[in-house]
mmCIF file of C-alpha atoms in Angstrom:
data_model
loop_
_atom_site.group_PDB
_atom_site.id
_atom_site.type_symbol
_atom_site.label_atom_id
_atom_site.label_comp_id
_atom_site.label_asym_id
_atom_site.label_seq_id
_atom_site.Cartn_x
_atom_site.Cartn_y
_atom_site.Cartn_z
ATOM 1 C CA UNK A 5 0.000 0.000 0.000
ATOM 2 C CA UNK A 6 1.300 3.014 -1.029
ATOM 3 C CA UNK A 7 2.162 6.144 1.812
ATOM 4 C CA UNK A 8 -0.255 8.524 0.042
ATOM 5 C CA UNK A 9 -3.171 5.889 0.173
ATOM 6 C CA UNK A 10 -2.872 5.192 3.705
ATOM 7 C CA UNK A 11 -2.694 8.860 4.539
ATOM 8 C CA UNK A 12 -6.077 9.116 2.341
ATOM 9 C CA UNK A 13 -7.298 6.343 4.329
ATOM 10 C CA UNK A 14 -6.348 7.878 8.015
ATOM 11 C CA UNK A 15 -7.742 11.130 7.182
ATOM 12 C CA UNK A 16 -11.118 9.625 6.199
ATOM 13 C CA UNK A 17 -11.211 7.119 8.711
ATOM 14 C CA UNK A 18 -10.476 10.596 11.294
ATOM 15 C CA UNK A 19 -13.170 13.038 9.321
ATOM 16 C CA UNK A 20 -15.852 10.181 9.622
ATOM 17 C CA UNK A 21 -15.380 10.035 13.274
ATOM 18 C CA UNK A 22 -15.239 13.604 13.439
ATOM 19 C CA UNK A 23 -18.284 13.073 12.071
ATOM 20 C CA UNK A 24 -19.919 10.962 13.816
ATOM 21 C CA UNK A 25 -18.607 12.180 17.399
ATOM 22 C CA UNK A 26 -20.554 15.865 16.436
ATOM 23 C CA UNK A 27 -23.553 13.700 15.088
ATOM 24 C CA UNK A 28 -23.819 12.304 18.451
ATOM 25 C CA UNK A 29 -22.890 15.237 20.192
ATOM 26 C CA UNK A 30 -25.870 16.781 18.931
ATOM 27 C CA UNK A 31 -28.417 14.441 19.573
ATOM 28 C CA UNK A 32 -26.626 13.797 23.206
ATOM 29 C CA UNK A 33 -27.237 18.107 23.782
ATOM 30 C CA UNK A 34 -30.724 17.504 22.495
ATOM 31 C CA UNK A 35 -31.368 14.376 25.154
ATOM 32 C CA UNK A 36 -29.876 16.695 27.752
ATOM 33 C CA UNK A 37 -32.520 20.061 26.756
ATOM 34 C CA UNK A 38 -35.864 17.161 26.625
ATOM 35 C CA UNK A 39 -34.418 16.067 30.272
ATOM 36 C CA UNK A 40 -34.290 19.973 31.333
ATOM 37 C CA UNK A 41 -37.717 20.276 29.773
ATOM 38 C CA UNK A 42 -39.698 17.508 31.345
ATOM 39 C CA UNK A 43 -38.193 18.596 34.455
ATOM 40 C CA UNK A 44 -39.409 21.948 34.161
ATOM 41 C CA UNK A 45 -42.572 20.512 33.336
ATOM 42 C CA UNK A 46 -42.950 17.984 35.931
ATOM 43 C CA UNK A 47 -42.054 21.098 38.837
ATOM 44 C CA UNK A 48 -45.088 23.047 37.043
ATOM 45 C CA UNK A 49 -47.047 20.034 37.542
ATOM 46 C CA UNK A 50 -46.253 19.701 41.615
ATOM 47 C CA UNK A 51 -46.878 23.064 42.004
ATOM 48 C CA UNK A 52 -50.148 23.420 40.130
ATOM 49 C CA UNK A 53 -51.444 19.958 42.195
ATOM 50 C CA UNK A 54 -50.491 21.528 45.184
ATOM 51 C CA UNK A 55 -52.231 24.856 44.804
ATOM 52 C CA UNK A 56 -55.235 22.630 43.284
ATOM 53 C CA UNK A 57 -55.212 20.744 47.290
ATOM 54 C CA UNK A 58 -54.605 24.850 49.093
ATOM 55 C CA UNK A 59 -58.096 25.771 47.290
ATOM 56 C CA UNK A 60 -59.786 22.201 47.376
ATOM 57 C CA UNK A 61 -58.936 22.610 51.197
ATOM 58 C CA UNK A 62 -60.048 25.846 51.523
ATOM 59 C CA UNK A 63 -63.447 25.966 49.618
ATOM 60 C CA UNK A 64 -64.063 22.551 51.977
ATOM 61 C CA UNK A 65 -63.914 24.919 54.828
ATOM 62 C CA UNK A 66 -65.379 27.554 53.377
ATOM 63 C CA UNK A 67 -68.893 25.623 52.086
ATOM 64 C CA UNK A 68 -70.770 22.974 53.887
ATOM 65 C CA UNK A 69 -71.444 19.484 52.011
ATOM 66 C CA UNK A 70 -74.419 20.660 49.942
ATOM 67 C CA UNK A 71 -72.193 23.288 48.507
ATOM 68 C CA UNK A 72 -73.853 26.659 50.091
ATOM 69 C CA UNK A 73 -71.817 28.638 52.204
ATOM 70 C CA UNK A 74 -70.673 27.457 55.893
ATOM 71 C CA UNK A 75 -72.636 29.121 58.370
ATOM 72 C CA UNK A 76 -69.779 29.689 60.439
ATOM 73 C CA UNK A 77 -68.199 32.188 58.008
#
């Protein structure tokens, strides 16, 4: 095998995994923002449950079981 071949050969067998480490550096950034995302969305989520239960809570105070206002307030 000629020098010049193998030199053609190294330097494609370098730009394809040049290639393919930025291919899967990509997707691997892209993983990494859906992971942020669903975090961000599952913190939403706990919050908005838990000010759902504050209200629930207080409009059980606040009315008696037939839904009219408590007498007490």
């Amino acid at each position: 095998m000629d020098l010049h071949v193998l030199l053609e050969v190294i330097l494609f067998a370098l730009t394809l995994i040049g290639f393919c480490g930025t291919v899967l550096g990509v997707v691997f950034a892209w993983l990494k923002g859906l992971e942020i995302r669903f975090q961000r969305i599952e913190a939403s989520k706990k919050r908005l449950q838990s000010q759902i239960l504050h209200v629930s809570k207080f409009l059980e105070e606040k009315t008696d079981f037939d839904g009219l206002p408590n007498e007490n307030y």
